[in-house]
Each structure stands twice: as structure tokens, then as C-alpha cells.
Amino acid sequence: MGNTSKVMKKIPYKIYLTEEEMPKYWYNLKAVMKELPDPMIHPATLKPCTSEDLAPIFCRELIEQELNTTDQYIEIPQELLDFYKMFRPSPLVRAYCLEKLLDTPAEIYYKFEGTNTSGSHKLNSAAAQAYYAKKQGIIHLTTETGAGQWGTAMAMACAYYGIDLTVYMVKVSAQQKPYRKAVIETYGGKVIPSPSDTTEAGRKILARDPSTTGSLGCAISEAIEVALKSNNCRYVLGSVLDHVLLHQTIIGQETKTACEKYDIKPDIIIGCTGGGSNYGGLIAPFMGDKIAGKNDIRFIGVEPASCPSLTRGKYAYDFGDTGQTTPLLKMYTLGSGFIPSPNHAGGLRYHGMSPIVSKLYHDGYMEARSVEQSKVFEAATAFARSEGILPAPESSHALRVAMDEAILCREKGEKKTIIFGLSGTGYFDLSAYVNYNSGTMTDYIPSDEDLEKGFASIPKV
Ligand SMILES: *Cc1c(COP(=O)(O)O)cnc(C)c1O
């Protein structure tokens, strides 16, 4: 009876877990990977970074998590769980209306991270990072933001814990997204358009190119410099690093619990990859099972054709920032000197990729695909009109490929189960929709020569 009632259960439009069912642990993929990613190394000594090397930049417990390769499950502190409960669990939605629109036999689900007011998954890690900073007695945090989602999430988290926050915001975003800036400031964050004249790194970049529109890599250099030079201050990063991906595994943990509750067995899991944190977090427990031989799920990471680190980048040690101040990470990269064209998926315009996601891709556990932005917005518009949610441009990359796979199911008459990560909402990116709706959106694909310029900035290690 128990068993049949489980199988017969009609799947609701939205699957919500109860508070009690919420995961109490993050999932540390490194503890189950057959081969570990190469370690982060110090750019001067080329030796693996120790916690002492990292202590001036990052909070202590975050460094522990960054370097932890042995504990598969890491407990989420109760106080942080209480903060999470303000905006989690997030729903796993059955896309009945999209299935109908596509006339596909496939079952499509999306894990929607846009239900909190910061509008994206980034609050999952922002909350954790502010919590550990507070616990350590840190009074000031610095960070960068590209499209603005990370700055917004961090500002909310810092407001909750009473920590000062300075956000170096990529100049072009600060200009294009004044509302994002307003939100950050409303939550008490201080916004400085980057590059700025407040740091040596910023002044150097401005001297070289006074009209630069900025980049994430450059904003990172500025934020780190201030953290190093100020008292009781640390730097926080919104993606790429292992501890950020770890915090995002709450997405995958919830998704897996929801799947088990309704006996949903995904065949394909898709997500967008900028720095790799939301996708790495979504797939973590499923990927762990795949590594253990318990499933045969296809994993597809999707990136913009304008910033194709997985599909056209090099797997090499590289800096995380343009100023070349960070530790070296082994990752798929376009080179820290690569400045992507100002396309509309701001959160995906990063030259590198999470070392964990990079390693999984390199070892053949997942696939990667790149898509052009006009195709992405075509999908976003269809989704908005059928499912009612205005998706973030970043998330719409995953949506595009989920729709392509569902259409393929229709053509082949295959009934597959597809899950994709809908990492956020598009309400702060309306200029992108204006552009698309007015027919002025263009697709930019860098030439091999463009990429060579970026590759030239990769250090010879
Ligand atoms: C920042 C952002 C991303 C990209 O970051 P990842 O670290 O690759 O997850 C994707 N979607 C949204 C909505 C974002 O704000």
C-alpha cells in the first residue's frame, strides 16, 4: 500500500518540502570524487595554498570548507538553517504548461531559486558566508558584483547579521542597472563602480584603459585589495570556489529529497554555468550517485557562446582576477585577461569555471553546451508566457537546452525526465528584455583570435 500510493501520487505543480524535510547537511562532492581537482596553489611558491595563506583574505571556517576533501556531509549550523527557513525550501516545479506548449512526452521539472527577494540562488551562499564572518567577529566584508545579484544577496545577508559591506560593481552594470544598485544600498551596502580610483588595482587598470567598462575579474582585484588593507575585514566571493559550491548544494539536496518523495528519476539534469556554483550545487548529490555507479544521469552545463569557458577554454592553472592577485585555480578558463562582450547574461560573464565542475567535465562525467543569446531569449519569452515566471537571462540558458532536449524527445518519441535549474528571476534585467523585444539584440561569438588574446594571459605554470 505504502509503495503503490507513492507511485500513484499525482505530481503537483509545485513540490514543496516541509521545514522538517529540509536538508541539514551540505554535500561535499570532493569527498566522493574518484580523482580530486588539482589544489589551489600560491602564485609565488606554486605550492598548494594552506589555511594560513588564505586567512588574510577569507573567513576561517570558509577556508576549512574550501580545503575539506574528506567529509561527504557538512552540517549546516542551526542558526543558519533558521535564516534559510526565511526563504527555503524552494519549490521543484513540474512544468506542465511548458510540456503542453512543446507537445513533448518528456517530463520537465525546474528547481526555482528565484523565490527569495534577492531574486537568485546566490543568497544560499551569501547567508552562509555572512554567518561565518559574524561568528569570527569580522565587522566589514568586501566583494564584487557583476550583474548585481551577488551584491544584492550579500547586502541582504550582511543586513541580517549587522556587518558593513562594500561592493565593487562592474561599471557597465552600475550604469545599466541603477535599480540593482538601489536595492544594494537600501540593504545598507556601499556600492563603488569598478574600476575605481579607490584602489591601486583599479587605478592601474584605469591608467591602461580609461574608457573600460570593467569586468568581474577587475572588481575582484579591487575588493581583495581593500580586504587585505583594512582591519577586521575579509573578502567574500559569490561563485567559483569550492566552499561557495558547497553552500549551493542545498539546492541539490532539496531536489533529491523531492525526487525521492515522488519517485521522480531524472534522466537529464541541466543548469547554466557562469562560475559553476548553482549548477554544481544542483547536481552534487546526483553526481555523487553517478560516480558511485548508482545512476546514469546525463549532466549538461550551459554557457553563453560569448563567454565559452568550458566549450572553448583551456584546462589550466589561472588567476581568478584581472589584477592577477588571487591564488591559482586549475580550471577551464579563457584567461584572466579575457574581457567578454557586454552581453545580457551578466552572471555568466566570467573567464573561469569552478575547479570542481571543471574536473567533472574534464573527466567526462558531464557535458557542456554553449548557446547564443537570441535563442536564449526566445526560450525565456516562451517560458514566461507558458509558465508565468519571468526567468533570469542566466537561467534561460539552462531553459533553452531543457527545451531543446524536450523537443528532441518529441521527435524521437522518447519519454525522458528532465530537470533544470531555474537559478533566478529576470526582474532586474528588463533592459535585456527591452533589447530582445525591440529586435536590437545581437549574437556575439568571439573569434579564435579573440580567444588567443585571452589565452596569452594564462600564466605558464
Ligand atoms: C550569478 C548567477 C548565475 C551564475 O553563477 P553560477 O555560479 O554559475 O551559478 C546564474 N544564474 C543567476 C540567476 C545568477 O544570478
PDB file of N, CA, C and O and ligand atoms in Angstrom, residues 119-122 149 238-240 272-279 347-348 392 394-395 423-424, ligand 1:
ATOM      1  N   GLY A 119      16.290  37.409  -5.548  1.00  0.00           N
ATOM      2  CA  GLY A 119      15.973  37.004  -6.913  1.00  0.00           C
ATOM      3  C   GLY A 119      16.810  35.881  -7.482  1.00  0.00           C
ATOM      4  O   GLY A 119      16.623  35.491  -8.628  1.00  0.00           O
ATOM      5  N   SER A 120      17.756  35.340  -6.713  1.00  0.00           N
ATOM      6  CA  SER A 120      18.557  34.242  -7.257  1.00  0.00           C
ATOM      7  C   SER A 120      19.046  33.302  -6.154  1.00  0.00           C
ATOM      8  O   SER A 120      18.872  33.565  -4.964  1.00  0.00           O
ATOM      9  N   HIS A 121      19.710  32.220  -6.604  1.00  0.00           N
ATOM     10  CA  HIS A 121      20.286  31.236  -5.689  1.00  0.00           C
ATOM     11  C   HIS A 121      21.390  31.821  -4.816  1.00  0.00           C
ATOM     12  O   HIS A 121      21.801  31.216  -3.836  1.00  0.00           O
ATOM     13  N   LYS A 122      21.922  32.995  -5.164  1.00  0.00           N
ATOM     14  CA  LYS A 122      23.138  33.484  -4.512  1.00  0.00           C
ATOM     15  C   LYS A 122      22.976  33.699  -3.004  1.00  0.00           C
ATOM     16  O   LYS A 122      23.950  33.635  -2.267  1.00  0.00           O
ATOM     17  N   GLN A 149      23.361  40.512  -8.791  1.00  0.00           N
ATOM     18  CA  GLN A 149      22.677  39.535  -7.932  1.00  0.00           C
ATOM     19  C   GLN A 149      23.488  39.209  -6.682  1.00  0.00           C
ATOM     20  O   GLN A 149      22.943  39.107  -5.586  1.00  0.00           O
ATOM     21  N   GLY A 238      31.210  35.170  -4.733  1.00  0.00           N
ATOM     22  CA  GLY A 238      29.876  34.623  -4.946  1.00  0.00           C
ATOM     23  C   GLY A 238      29.796  33.366  -5.783  1.00  0.00           C
ATOM     24  O   GLY A 238      28.711  32.826  -6.003  1.00  0.00           O
ATOM     25  N   SER A 239      30.940  32.889  -6.276  1.00  0.00           N
ATOM     26  CA  SER A 239      30.897  31.703  -7.129  1.00  0.00           C
ATOM     27  C   SER A 239      32.283  31.061  -7.185  1.00  0.00           C
ATOM     28  O   SER A 239      33.161  31.433  -6.410  1.00  0.00           O
ATOM     29  N   VAL A 240      32.450  30.131  -8.075  1.00  0.00           N
ATOM     30  CA  VAL A 240      33.739  29.513  -8.450  1.00  0.00           C
ATOM     31  C   VAL A 240      34.382  28.647  -7.357  1.00  0.00           C
ATOM     32  O   VAL A 240      34.713  27.500  -7.595  1.00  0.00           O
ATOM     33  N   CYS A 272      22.740  26.352 -15.880  1.00  0.00           N
ATOM     34  CA  CYS A 272      23.649  27.316 -16.503  1.00  0.00           C
ATOM     35  C   CYS A 272      24.937  27.394 -15.693  1.00  0.00           C
ATOM     36  O   CYS A 272      24.933  27.208 -14.473  1.00  0.00           O
ATOM     37  N   THR A 273      26.024  27.642 -16.402  1.00  0.00           N
ATOM     38  CA  THR A 273      27.319  27.698 -15.724  1.00  0.00           C
ATOM     39  C   THR A 273      28.026  29.015 -16.031  1.00  0.00           C
ATOM     40  O   THR A 273      28.409  29.277 -17.162  1.00  0.00           O
ATOM     41  N   GLY A 274      28.138  29.839 -14.990  1.00  0.00           N
ATOM     42  CA  GLY A 274      28.932  31.056 -15.079  1.00  0.00           C
ATOM     43  C   GLY A 274      30.243  30.777 -14.367  1.00  0.00           C
ATOM     44  O   GLY A 274      31.284  30.552 -14.973  1.00  0.00           O
ATOM     45  N   GLY A 275      30.173  30.735 -13.048  1.00  0.00           N
ATOM     46  CA  GLY A 275      31.309  30.261 -12.256  1.00  0.00           C
ATOM     47  C   GLY A 275      31.083  28.839 -11.797  1.00  0.00           C
ATOM     48  O   GLY A 275      31.953  28.225 -11.185  1.00  0.00           O
ATOM     49  N   GLY A 276      29.880  28.320 -12.043  1.00  0.00           N
ATOM     50  CA  GLY A 276      29.595  26.909 -11.781  1.00  0.00           C
ATOM     51  C   GLY A 276      28.930  26.592 -10.457  1.00  0.00           C
ATOM     52  O   GLY A 276      28.679  25.428 -10.162  1.00  0.00           O
ATOM     53  N   SER A 277      28.581  27.630  -9.650  1.00  0.00           N
ATOM     54  CA  SER A 277      28.109  27.288  -8.305  1.00  0.00           C
ATOM     55  C   SER A 277      26.670  26.772  -8.259  1.00  0.00           C
ATOM     56  O   SER A 277      26.390  25.788  -7.575  1.00  0.00           O
ATOM     57  N   ASN A 278      25.741  27.408  -8.989  1.00  0.00           N
ATOM     58  CA  ASN A 278      24.359  26.901  -8.877  1.00  0.00           C
ATOM     59  C   ASN A 278      24.255  25.532  -9.525  1.00  0.00           C
ATOM     60  O   ASN A 278      23.596  24.631  -8.998  1.00  0.00           O
ATOM     61  N   TYR A 279      24.951  25.353 -10.644  1.00  0.00           N
ATOM     62  CA  TYR A 279      24.864  24.046 -11.307  1.00  0.00           C
ATOM     63  C   TYR A 279      25.582  22.961 -10.495  1.00  0.00           C
ATOM     64  O   TYR A 279      25.041  21.877 -10.291  1.00  0.00           O
ATOM     65  N   GLY A 347      25.681  37.475 -15.179  1.00  0.00           N
ATOM     66  CA  GLY A 347      26.156  36.489 -14.209  1.00  0.00           C
ATOM     67  C   GLY A 347      26.923  35.341 -14.839  1.00  0.00           C
ATOM     68  O   GLY A 347      27.489  34.513 -14.128  1.00  0.00           O
ATOM     69  N   LEU A 348      26.948  35.284 -16.162  1.00  0.00           N
ATOM     70  CA  LEU A 348      27.691  34.199 -16.816  1.00  0.00           C
ATOM     71  C   LEU A 348      28.943  34.722 -17.528  1.00  0.00           C
ATOM     72  O   LEU A 348      29.596  33.998 -18.249  1.00  0.00           O
ATOM     73  N   ALA A 392      15.494  34.716 -15.264  1.00  0.00           N
ATOM     74  CA  ALA A 392      16.740  35.471 -15.420  1.00  0.00           C
ATOM     75  C   ALA A 392      17.396  35.059 -16.731  1.00  0.00           C
ATOM     76  O   ALA A 392      17.306  33.897 -17.137  1.00  0.00           O
ATOM     77  N   GLU A 394      20.443  34.468 -17.264  1.00  0.00           N
ATOM     78  CA  GLU A 394      21.394  33.391 -16.975  1.00  0.00           C
ATOM     79  C   GLU A 394      20.675  32.040 -16.970  1.00  0.00           C
ATOM     80  O   GLU A 394      21.056  31.098 -17.657  1.00  0.00           O
ATOM     81  N   SER A 395      19.595  31.980 -16.171  1.00  0.00           N
ATOM     82  CA  SER A 395      18.842  30.737 -16.030  1.00  0.00           C
ATOM     83  C   SER A 395      18.280  30.281 -17.373  1.00  0.00           C
ATOM     84  O   SER A 395      18.108  29.084 -17.614  1.00  0.00           O
ATOM     85  N   SER A 423      17.738  29.382 -11.930  1.00  0.00           N
ATOM     86  CA  SER A 423      18.514  29.973 -10.839  1.00  0.00           C
ATOM     87  C   SER A 423      18.003  31.333 -10.363  1.00  0.00           C
ATOM     88  O   SER A 423      18.366  31.772  -9.277  1.00  0.00           O
ATOM     89  N   GLY A 424      17.154  31.991 -11.157  1.00  0.00           N
ATOM     90  CA  GLY A 424      16.669  33.281 -10.677  1.00  0.00           C
ATOM     91  C   GLY A 424      15.622  33.918 -11.573  1.00  0.00           C
ATOM     92  O   GLY A 424      15.273  33.388 -12.631  1.00  0.00           O
TER      93      GLY A 424
HETATM   94  C1  LIG B   1      25.140  34.656 -10.738  1.00  0.00           C
HETATM   95  C2  LIG B   1      24.096  33.910 -11.412  1.00  0.00           C
HETATM   96  C3  LIG B   1      24.383  32.759 -12.163  1.00  0.00           C
HETATM   97  C4  LIG B   1      25.769  32.267 -12.417  1.00  0.00           C
HETATM   98  O1  LIG B   1      26.502  31.887 -11.302  1.00  0.00           O
HETATM   99  P1  LIG B   1      26.953  30.385 -11.062  1.00  0.00           P
HETATM  100  O2  LIG B   1      27.997  30.476 -10.037  1.00  0.00           O
HETATM  101  O3  LIG B   1      27.441  29.833 -12.356  1.00  0.00           O
HETATM  102  O4  LIG B   1      25.772  29.669 -10.568  1.00  0.00           O
HETATM  103  C5  LIG B   1      23.333  32.060 -12.716  1.00  0.00           C
HETATM  104  N1  LIG B   1      22.059  32.469 -12.570  1.00  0.00           N
HETATM  105  C6  LIG B   1      21.743  33.574 -11.853  1.00  0.00           C
HETATM  106  C7  LIG B   1      20.305  33.971 -11.750  1.00  0.00           C
HETATM  107  C8  LIG B   1      22.748  34.316 -11.259  1.00  0.00           C
HETATM  108  O5  LIG B   1      22.416  35.399 -10.552  1.00  0.00           O
END
